[in-house]
Amino acid sequence: MLEKQLLMIPGPTPVPPKVLRELSTPMINHRGVEFSNLMQEILVNLKKVFKTENDIIIYPASGTGAMEASIVNTLSPSDKVLAVSIGAFGDRYAKIASDFGAEVIKCDFEWGEAADVNKIEEILKKEKDIKAVLITHNETSTGVTNPLKEICKIVKKYDVLLLVDAISSLGAIELETDNWQIDCVVAGSQKALMLPPGISFVSISKKAWDYHKNAKMPRHYFDWSSYRKWMEKNQTPYTPALPQLFGLKTSLKILLDEIGLENNFKKHRILRDMLREGVKAIGLELLAKDEFASPSVTAIKTPAGIDVKNLRSIMRVKYNVITAGGQGKLEDKIFRIGHLGFVDKMDIIVTLSALEMSLLEVGYKLEKGASLKKAIEVLKNENI
Ligand SMILES: *Cc1c(COP(=O)(O)O)cnc(C)c1O
């Protein structure tokens, strides 16, 4: 494999060299003071990223593991839950709940659209005894960011637990766990947090801990009670993923001290706008409307008459730019470009160049350089 590859997929994302070096730190005793100190420092900074005072558990599991943990630790079989879905990952959250025996009421929106808060409220009003609401913050399969703040405001008028999948948003898109009263925020390492895949996170509000007391869904490895016992010592019940935690310590410092969280949100918005305006300028259509367009991933509709697998293959083989395909029912209808984490303005310029050259090769008509011209205009003098 070529070493110089531009990984423009929505996870795993590129990892900064400084973080990569940390991954090869020699192992330490996970029952020693050195580990407790590491964990303590990580948790202080992680809470700043989550904007929370709540407990946070770090699992040696991909994001889906933490999604499962948020459900099995708070609910019992036959509990009624409302699962709001705008794409493949919303469907996954619903499926986990139903696999563990919850009675799932699904609130589906068309793929490419955001959730309509009025429709969510209608269901909350009508259905009695809904215990929890599950929702995706940023739907990676469609490139749509839900208006989470407004949704939280409505959902929190009802006595329900609010579980949010923020795997492709935390760190890249505004999210305020405590101010928006989110009971569990789920995140993963390989998206905006600039780490390799392998660890995931869940924050736990006081209300979520209360639910936990009566939650009867089967669980063992993910059980919060086991974690709670070790929390005071800043340790974990089972062997933690040490290399990931060495890396996390550094990636959090980069995010908070070198880049700054607010600057990072701004960077992601500008990268999104450069890419979206660029592809529009060469006549391509986007799946998501501007209003709900995700700052971390963009879904582009396949132009008529073009074989998208071939297009992506030319981008990869000839220009070393890796993009993602569509998922589920959007396979072949769209392709996706991730622009989250350790990705910058020049990566967008290179991606647009590769896209133009590959499109020309498959016979698509465009004015050479038009997408770049537009992207440069969007960038203007923004200091990102
Ligand atoms: C990537 C992603 C997941 C799944 O995470 P894994 O680490 O692959 O288990 C879930 N939800 C969203 C929104 C994602 O982007």
Short mmCIF file of C-alpha atoms and ligand atoms in Angstrom, two decimals:
data_model
loop_
_atom_site.label_atom_id
_atom_site.label_comp_id
_atom_site.label_asym_id
_atom_site.label_seq_id
_atom_site.Cartn_x
_atom_site.Cartn_y
_atom_site.Cartn_z
CA MET A 1 0.00 0.00 0.00
CA LEU A 2 1.17 3.51 -0.72
CA GLU A 3 2.09 5.44 2.40
CA LYS A 4 0.87 8.72 1.00
CA GLN A 5 -2.84 8.30 0.89
CA LEU A 6 -5.47 10.90 1.56
CA LEU A 7 -8.10 9.23 3.71
CA MET A 8 -11.29 11.24 3.13
CA ILE A 9 -13.80 8.85 4.67
CA PRO A 10 -15.98 9.53 7.71
CA GLY A 11 -13.97 7.27 9.98
CA PRO A 12 -11.43 5.99 10.53
CA THR A 13 -9.86 9.38 9.95
CA PRO A 14 -6.20 10.42 9.65
CA VAL A 15 -4.24 10.49 12.91
CA PRO A 16 -1.73 13.30 13.65
CA PRO A 17 1.93 12.09 13.70
CA LYS A 18 2.27 13.29 17.30
CA VAL A 19 -0.58 10.98 18.33
CA LEU A 20 0.75 8.07 16.24
CA ARG A 21 4.04 8.28 18.13
CA GLU A 22 2.22 8.07 21.48
CA LEU A 23 0.66 4.78 20.41
CA SER A 24 4.04 3.09 20.66
CA THR A 25 4.63 4.14 24.28
CA PRO A 26 5.78 1.13 26.37
CA MET A 27 2.99 -0.52 28.41
CA ILE A 28 2.39 0.42 32.04
CA ASN A 29 0.68 -1.33 34.96
CA HIS A 30 -3.04 -0.65 34.68
CA ARG A 31 -3.34 -1.12 38.46
CA GLY A 32 -0.62 1.39 39.23
CA VAL A 33 -0.53 5.08 40.11
CA GLU A 34 0.89 5.99 36.70
CA PHE A 35 -2.27 4.69 35.07
CA SER A 36 -4.57 6.43 37.56
CA ASN A 37 -2.85 9.73 36.84
CA LEU A 38 -3.17 9.20 33.10
CA MET A 39 -6.87 8.39 33.44
CA GLN A 40 -7.49 11.38 35.66
CA GLU A 41 -5.91 13.78 33.18
CA ILE A 42 -7.82 12.22 30.30
CA LEU A 43 -11.16 12.48 32.11
CA VAL A 44 -10.67 16.15 33.01
CA ASN A 45 -10.08 17.00 29.35
CA LEU A 46 -12.68 14.63 27.99
CA LYS A 47 -15.31 16.34 30.15
CA LYS A 48 -14.35 19.67 28.57
CA VAL A 49 -14.99 18.20 25.13
CA PHE A 50 -18.32 16.69 26.23
CA LYS A 51 -19.12 19.93 28.11
CA THR A 52 -20.24 17.91 31.11
CA GLU A 53 -19.71 17.22 34.77
CA ASN A 54 -21.20 13.76 34.33
CA ASP A 55 -19.24 10.52 34.64
CA ILE A 56 -17.71 9.20 31.45
CA ILE A 57 -16.83 5.55 30.79
CA ILE A 58 -14.23 4.62 28.20
CA TYR A 59 -14.77 1.20 26.61
CA PRO A 60 -12.29 -0.91 24.67
CA ALA A 61 -14.86 -1.27 21.88
CA SER A 62 -15.82 0.48 18.67
CA GLY A 63 -18.60 3.07 18.83
CA THR A 64 -21.36 0.51 18.50
CA GLY A 65 -20.24 -1.04 21.79
CA ALA A 66 -20.85 2.23 23.64
CA MET A 67 -24.23 2.57 21.85
CA GLU A 68 -25.15 -0.86 23.18
CA ALA A 69 -23.87 0.09 26.65
CA SER A 70 -26.12 3.17 26.77
CA ILE A 71 -29.15 0.97 26.13
CA VAL A 72 -28.51 -2.17 28.18
CA ASN A 73 -27.46 -0.17 31.24
CA THR A 74 -30.56 2.00 31.38
CA LEU A 75 -33.47 -0.09 30.08
CA SER A 76 -35.36 -3.33 30.67
CA PRO A 77 -36.89 -5.72 28.13
CA SER A 78 -40.36 -4.52 27.01
CA ASP A 79 -39.58 -0.89 27.93
CA LYS A 80 -41.06 1.46 25.36
CA VAL A 81 -38.50 3.58 23.54
CA LEU A 82 -38.80 6.13 20.78
CA ALA A 83 -36.04 5.74 18.18
CA VAL A 84 -35.66 8.69 15.83
CA SER A 85 -33.89 7.69 12.63
CA ILE A 86 -32.72 9.70 9.64
CA GLY A 87 -30.40 7.03 8.21
CA ALA A 88 -28.35 3.88 8.70
CA PHE A 89 -26.96 4.76 12.13
CA GLY A 90 -30.35 5.81 13.49
CA ASP A 91 -31.61 2.41 12.34
CA ARG A 92 -28.71 0.73 14.12
CA TYR A 93 -29.55 2.40 17.45
CA ALA A 94 -33.17 1.24 17.09
CA LYS A 95 -32.07 -2.29 16.17
CA ILE A 96 -29.85 -2.61 19.25
CA ALA A 97 -32.78 -1.63 21.47
CA SER A 98 -35.14 -4.12 19.80
CA ASP A 99 -32.51 -6.90 19.87
CA PHE A 100 -32.45 -6.50 23.66
CA GLY A 101 -36.23 -6.72 23.87
CA ALA A 102 -37.31 -3.09 24.03
CA GLU A 103 -40.61 -2.13 22.44
CA VAL A 104 -39.32 0.25 19.80
CA ILE A 105 -41.49 2.97 18.31
CA LYS A 106 -39.69 4.10 15.22
CA CYS A 107 -39.87 7.69 14.01
CA ASP A 108 -38.32 7.60 10.54
CA PHE A 109 -37.47 10.47 8.27
CA GLU A 110 -36.43 10.33 4.65
CA TRP A 111 -32.70 9.68 4.16
CA GLY A 112 -31.14 13.07 3.45
CA GLU A 113 -33.60 14.96 5.67
CA ALA A 114 -33.22 16.04 9.29
CA ALA A 115 -35.65 15.00 12.04
CA ASP A 116 -38.70 17.20 12.46
CA VAL A 117 -39.01 18.15 16.10
CA ASN A 118 -42.81 18.60 15.86
CA LYS A 119 -43.25 15.03 14.71
CA ILE A 120 -41.16 13.82 17.66
CA GLU A 121 -43.28 15.82 20.07
CA GLU A 122 -46.51 14.48 18.54
CA ILE A 123 -45.40 10.93 19.39
CA LEU A 124 -44.26 11.88 22.89
CA LYS A 125 -47.67 13.44 23.52
CA LYS A 126 -49.64 10.52 22.13
CA GLU A 127 -47.70 7.51 23.42
CA LYS A 128 -47.80 6.96 27.13
CA ASP A 129 -44.89 5.61 29.16
CA ILE A 130 -42.05 6.12 26.71
CA LYS A 131 -38.95 5.50 28.79
CA ALA A 132 -36.24 6.77 26.48
CA VAL A 133 -35.59 8.63 23.24
CA LEU A 134 -32.71 7.51 21.02
CA ILE A 135 -31.35 9.85 18.39
CA THR A 136 -28.32 10.34 16.14
CA HIS A 137 -26.72 13.77 16.31
CA ASN A 138 -24.86 13.60 13.00
CA GLU A 139 -26.06 10.96 10.54
CA THR A 140 -22.89 9.76 8.85
CA SER A 141 -24.72 7.76 6.17
CA THR A 142 -26.47 10.84 4.73
CA GLY A 143 -24.37 13.84 5.79
CA VAL A 144 -27.15 15.42 7.83
CA THR A 145 -26.82 17.01 11.27
CA ASN A 146 -29.99 16.95 13.34
CA PRO A 147 -31.06 20.19 15.09
CA LEU A 148 -30.15 18.53 18.38
CA LYS A 149 -30.41 21.58 20.63
CA GLU A 150 -34.05 22.17 19.63
CA ILE A 151 -34.83 18.47 19.84
CA CYS A 152 -33.38 18.28 23.37
CA LYS A 153 -35.49 21.25 24.44
CA ILE A 154 -38.71 19.51 23.39
CA VAL A 155 -37.79 15.99 24.54
CA LYS A 156 -36.80 17.27 27.97
CA LYS A 157 -40.33 18.59 28.59
CA TYR A 158 -41.24 14.90 29.01
CA ASP A 159 -39.98 12.56 31.67
CA VAL A 160 -37.78 10.43 29.40
CA LEU A 161 -34.16 9.47 29.18
CA LEU A 162 -32.35 11.03 26.21
CA LEU A 163 -29.63 8.95 24.54
CA VAL A 164 -27.59 10.56 21.77
CA ASP A 165 -25.25 8.92 19.28
CA ALA A 166 -22.62 11.63 18.78
CA ILE A 167 -20.00 9.32 17.28
CA SER A 168 -19.37 11.45 14.19
CA SER A 169 -20.02 14.81 15.83
CA LEU A 170 -18.36 15.09 19.24
CA GLY A 171 -15.38 17.41 18.88
CA ALA A 172 -16.37 18.58 15.36
CA ILE A 173 -19.88 19.95 15.89
CA GLU A 174 -21.35 21.93 18.81
CA LEU A 175 -22.80 19.69 21.50
CA GLU A 176 -23.43 20.65 25.12
CA THR A 177 -24.15 17.60 27.21
CA ASP A 178 -25.15 19.42 30.41
CA ASN A 179 -26.79 22.57 29.04
CA TRP A 180 -28.91 20.50 26.66
CA GLN A 181 -29.59 17.92 29.42
CA ILE A 182 -28.50 14.87 27.46
CA ASP A 183 -28.45 11.78 29.68
CA CYS A 184 -26.02 9.71 27.62
CA VAL A 185 -23.73 11.00 24.92
CA VAL A 186 -22.01 8.24 22.96
CA ALA A 187 -18.78 8.95 21.07
CA GLY A 188 -16.02 7.03 19.32
CA SER A 189 -12.29 7.46 18.91
CA GLN A 190 -11.87 7.24 15.15
CA LYS A 191 -13.93 10.20 13.94
CA ALA A 192 -13.33 13.75 15.15
CA LEU A 193 -11.09 12.81 18.06
CA MET A 194 -8.11 12.05 15.80
CA LEU A 195 -7.38 8.56 17.12
CA PRO A 196 -7.37 5.09 15.56
CA PRO A 197 -10.54 3.01 15.98
CA GLY A 198 -10.93 0.86 19.08
CA ILE A 199 -12.24 2.86 22.02
CA SER A 200 -15.57 4.54 22.64
CA PHE A 201 -17.20 6.70 25.27
CA VAL A 202 -20.47 7.15 27.09
CA SER A 203 -21.39 9.97 29.47
CA ILE A 204 -23.85 9.19 32.25
CA SER A 205 -26.15 11.77 33.86
CA LYS A 206 -27.62 11.45 37.34
CA LYS A 207 -30.94 10.45 35.75
CA ALA A 208 -29.18 7.75 33.70
CA TRP A 209 -27.59 6.38 36.90
CA ASP A 210 -31.09 6.31 38.46
CA TYR A 211 -32.45 4.36 35.49
CA HIS A 212 -29.49 2.01 35.80
CA LYS A 213 -30.65 0.87 39.24
CA ASN A 214 -33.73 -0.78 37.71
CA ALA A 215 -32.38 -1.68 34.28
CA LYS A 216 -32.77 -5.41 33.62
CA MET A 217 -31.39 -5.89 30.13
CA PRO A 218 -28.67 -8.57 30.10
CA ARG A 219 -25.11 -7.27 30.20
CA HIS A 220 -21.75 -8.15 31.65
CA TYR A 221 -18.70 -6.64 29.94
CA PHE A 222 -20.42 -3.27 29.48
CA ASP A 223 -22.03 -3.13 32.95
CA TRP A 224 -21.76 0.34 34.47
CA SER A 225 -21.85 -1.04 38.03
CA SER A 226 -18.53 -2.80 37.50
CA TYR A 227 -17.04 0.38 36.11
CA ARG A 228 -18.43 2.46 38.97
CA LYS A 229 -16.54 0.36 41.53
CA TRP A 230 -13.22 1.26 39.92
CA MET A 231 -13.98 4.87 39.07
CA GLU A 232 -12.84 6.31 42.42
CA LYS A 233 -9.37 4.91 41.74
CA ASN A 234 -9.44 6.16 38.16
CA GLN A 235 -9.15 2.59 37.01
CA THR A 236 -11.26 0.22 34.92
CA PRO A 237 -12.63 -3.26 35.80
CA TYR A 238 -10.88 -4.91 32.83
CA THR A 239 -7.57 -4.24 31.07
CA PRO A 240 -7.88 -0.89 29.31
CA ALA A 241 -6.68 -0.22 25.73
CA LEU A 242 -3.48 1.46 26.87
CA PRO A 243 -2.06 2.58 23.50
CA GLN A 244 -5.37 4.27 22.69
CA LEU A 245 -5.32 6.08 26.01
CA PHE A 246 -1.74 7.27 25.49
CA GLY A 247 -2.90 8.64 22.16
CA LEU A 248 -6.07 10.14 23.60
CA LYS A 249 -4.14 12.16 26.16
CA THR A 250 -2.28 13.85 23.32
CA SER A 251 -5.20 14.20 20.90
CA LEU A 252 -7.28 15.91 23.60
CA LYS A 253 -4.45 18.36 24.22
CA ILE A 254 -4.25 19.12 20.51
CA LEU A 255 -8.00 19.62 20.33
CA LEU A 256 -8.33 21.79 23.44
CA ASP A 257 -5.03 23.69 23.61
CA GLU A 258 -3.56 23.82 20.12
CA ILE A 259 -6.71 24.10 18.00
CA GLY A 260 -9.37 25.12 20.52
CA LEU A 261 -12.81 23.52 20.51
CA GLU A 262 -14.67 26.53 19.07
CA ASN A 263 -12.05 27.01 16.35
CA ASN A 264 -12.40 23.36 15.51
CA PHE A 265 -16.16 23.72 15.04
CA LYS A 266 -15.50 26.68 12.77
CA LYS A 267 -12.86 24.76 10.80
CA HIS A 268 -15.30 21.93 10.15
CA ARG A 269 -18.00 24.33 8.95
CA ILE A 270 -15.60 26.02 6.54
CA LEU A 271 -14.29 22.70 5.17
CA ARG A 272 -17.90 21.66 4.59
CA ASP A 273 -18.70 24.90 2.77
CA MET A 274 -15.56 24.71 0.62
CA LEU A 275 -16.46 21.19 -0.46
CA ARG A 276 -20.18 21.79 -0.97
CA GLU A 277 -19.77 25.02 -2.93
CA GLY A 278 -16.93 23.42 -4.91
CA VAL A 279 -18.93 20.41 -6.06
CA LYS A 280 -21.98 22.56 -6.79
CA ALA A 281 -19.80 24.69 -9.10
CA ILE A 282 -19.13 21.64 -11.30
CA GLY A 283 -22.82 20.75 -11.45
CA LEU A 284 -22.98 17.96 -8.87
CA GLU A 285 -25.94 17.67 -6.53
CA LEU A 286 -25.82 17.19 -2.77
CA LEU A 287 -28.05 14.85 -0.79
CA ALA A 288 -28.55 17.20 2.19
CA LYS A 289 -29.95 20.71 2.02
CA ASP A 290 -27.64 23.52 3.16
CA GLU A 291 -29.73 24.05 6.29
CA PHE A 292 -28.86 20.65 7.84
CA ALA A 293 -25.61 19.95 6.00
CA SER A 294 -23.12 18.14 8.21
CA PRO A 295 -19.82 19.85 9.05
CA SER A 296 -18.13 16.43 9.23
CA VAL A 297 -19.29 14.45 6.19
CA THR A 298 -20.79 15.32 2.80
CA ALA A 299 -22.91 13.03 0.64
CA ILE A 300 -22.78 13.79 -3.10
CA LYS A 301 -25.34 12.36 -5.52
CA THR A 302 -23.92 10.19 -8.28
CA PRO A 303 -24.28 12.10 -11.57
CA ALA A 304 -26.57 10.49 -14.14
CA GLY A 305 -24.90 7.88 -16.32
CA ILE A 306 -21.80 7.55 -14.13
CA ASP A 307 -20.65 4.36 -12.41
CA VAL A 308 -19.78 5.65 -8.96
CA LYS A 309 -17.64 2.63 -8.02
CA ASN A 310 -15.50 3.28 -11.09
CA LEU A 311 -15.27 6.99 -10.28
CA ARG A 312 -14.16 6.30 -6.71
CA SER A 313 -11.74 3.67 -7.94
CA ILE A 314 -10.03 6.19 -10.27
CA MET A 315 -9.77 8.66 -7.40
CA ARG A 316 -8.15 5.97 -5.29
CA VAL A 317 -5.84 4.27 -7.79
CA LYS A 318 -4.68 7.29 -9.77
CA TYR A 319 -4.80 10.05 -7.21
CA ASN A 320 -4.58 8.26 -3.82
CA VAL A 321 -7.72 9.93 -2.53
CA ILE A 322 -10.01 7.57 -0.63
CA THR A 323 -13.73 8.30 -0.47
CA ALA A 324 -16.67 6.33 0.94
CA GLY A 325 -19.62 4.81 -0.90
CA GLY A 326 -23.28 4.99 0.00
CA GLN A 327 -24.73 2.71 2.69
CA GLY A 328 -27.83 0.53 2.46
CA LYS A 329 -30.45 1.92 0.14
CA LEU A 330 -28.13 4.76 -0.91
CA GLU A 331 -25.45 2.41 -2.27
CA ASP A 332 -24.44 3.62 -5.77
CA LYS A 333 -26.81 6.60 -5.46
CA ILE A 334 -24.29 8.71 -3.54
CA PHE A 335 -20.66 8.80 -2.51
CA ARG A 336 -19.40 10.41 0.66
CA ILE A 337 -16.45 12.53 1.59
CA GLY A 338 -15.44 12.73 5.22
CA HIS A 339 -13.87 15.98 6.42
CA LEU A 340 -13.53 15.51 10.14
CA GLY A 341 -10.71 15.26 12.60
CA PHE A 342 -7.15 15.77 11.33
CA VAL A 343 -8.25 17.06 7.91
CA ASP A 344 -7.54 20.56 6.63
CA LYS A 345 -8.26 23.06 3.87
CA MET A 346 -5.53 21.71 1.57
CA ASP A 347 -7.05 18.23 1.83
CA ILE A 348 -10.30 19.65 0.48
CA ILE A 349 -8.44 21.33 -2.40
CA VAL A 350 -6.64 18.07 -3.26
CA THR A 351 -9.89 16.07 -3.02
CA LEU A 352 -11.70 18.47 -5.35
CA SER A 353 -8.79 18.27 -7.84
CA ALA A 354 -8.87 14.48 -7.79
CA LEU A 355 -12.64 14.53 -8.17
CA GLU A 356 -12.48 16.85 -11.20
CA MET A 357 -9.76 14.81 -12.93
CA SER A 358 -11.60 11.54 -12.27
CA LEU A 359 -14.91 12.97 -13.49
CA LEU A 360 -13.26 14.15 -16.72
CA GLU A 361 -11.85 10.68 -17.23
CA VAL A 362 -15.30 9.07 -17.06
CA GLY A 363 -16.69 11.54 -19.59
CA TYR A 364 -18.41 14.02 -17.28
CA LYS A 365 -18.36 17.56 -18.66
CA LEU A 366 -17.03 20.31 -16.42
CA GLU A 367 -15.07 23.50 -16.54
CA LYS A 368 -11.56 22.63 -15.33
CA GLY A 369 -10.73 24.22 -11.99
CA ALA A 370 -14.24 25.56 -11.36
CA SER A 371 -14.63 23.69 -8.05
CA LEU A 372 -11.24 24.88 -6.84
CA LYS A 373 -11.98 28.48 -7.73
CA LYS A 374 -15.18 28.31 -5.71
CA ALA A 375 -13.55 26.56 -2.74
CA ILE A 376 -10.81 29.19 -2.63
CA GLU A 377 -13.46 31.91 -2.67
CA VAL A 378 -15.22 30.28 0.30
CA LEU A 379 -11.97 30.03 2.18
CA LYS A 380 -11.17 33.72 1.56
CA ASN A 381 -8.94 34.83 4.38
CA GLU A 382 -10.33 32.48 6.99
CA ASN A 383 -7.60 31.58 9.39
CA ILE A 384 -8.22 27.83 9.72
C1 LIG B 1 -19.14 5.47 12.87
C2 LIG B 1 -20.47 5.60 13.48
C3 LIG B 1 -21.02 4.59 14.27
C4 LIG B 1 -20.40 3.23 14.44
O1 LIG B 1 -19.23 3.22 15.06
P1 LIG B 1 -18.28 1.92 15.05
O2 LIG B 1 -17.07 2.51 15.67
O3 LIG B 1 -18.07 1.51 13.61
O4 LIG B 1 -18.91 0.87 15.85
C5 LIG B 1 -22.24 4.83 14.88
N1 LIG B 1 -22.89 5.97 14.70
C6 LIG B 1 -22.41 6.96 13.92
C7 LIG B 1 -23.20 8.20 13.76
C8 LIG B 1 -21.19 6.80 13.28
O5 LIG B 1 -20.71 7.77 12.49
#
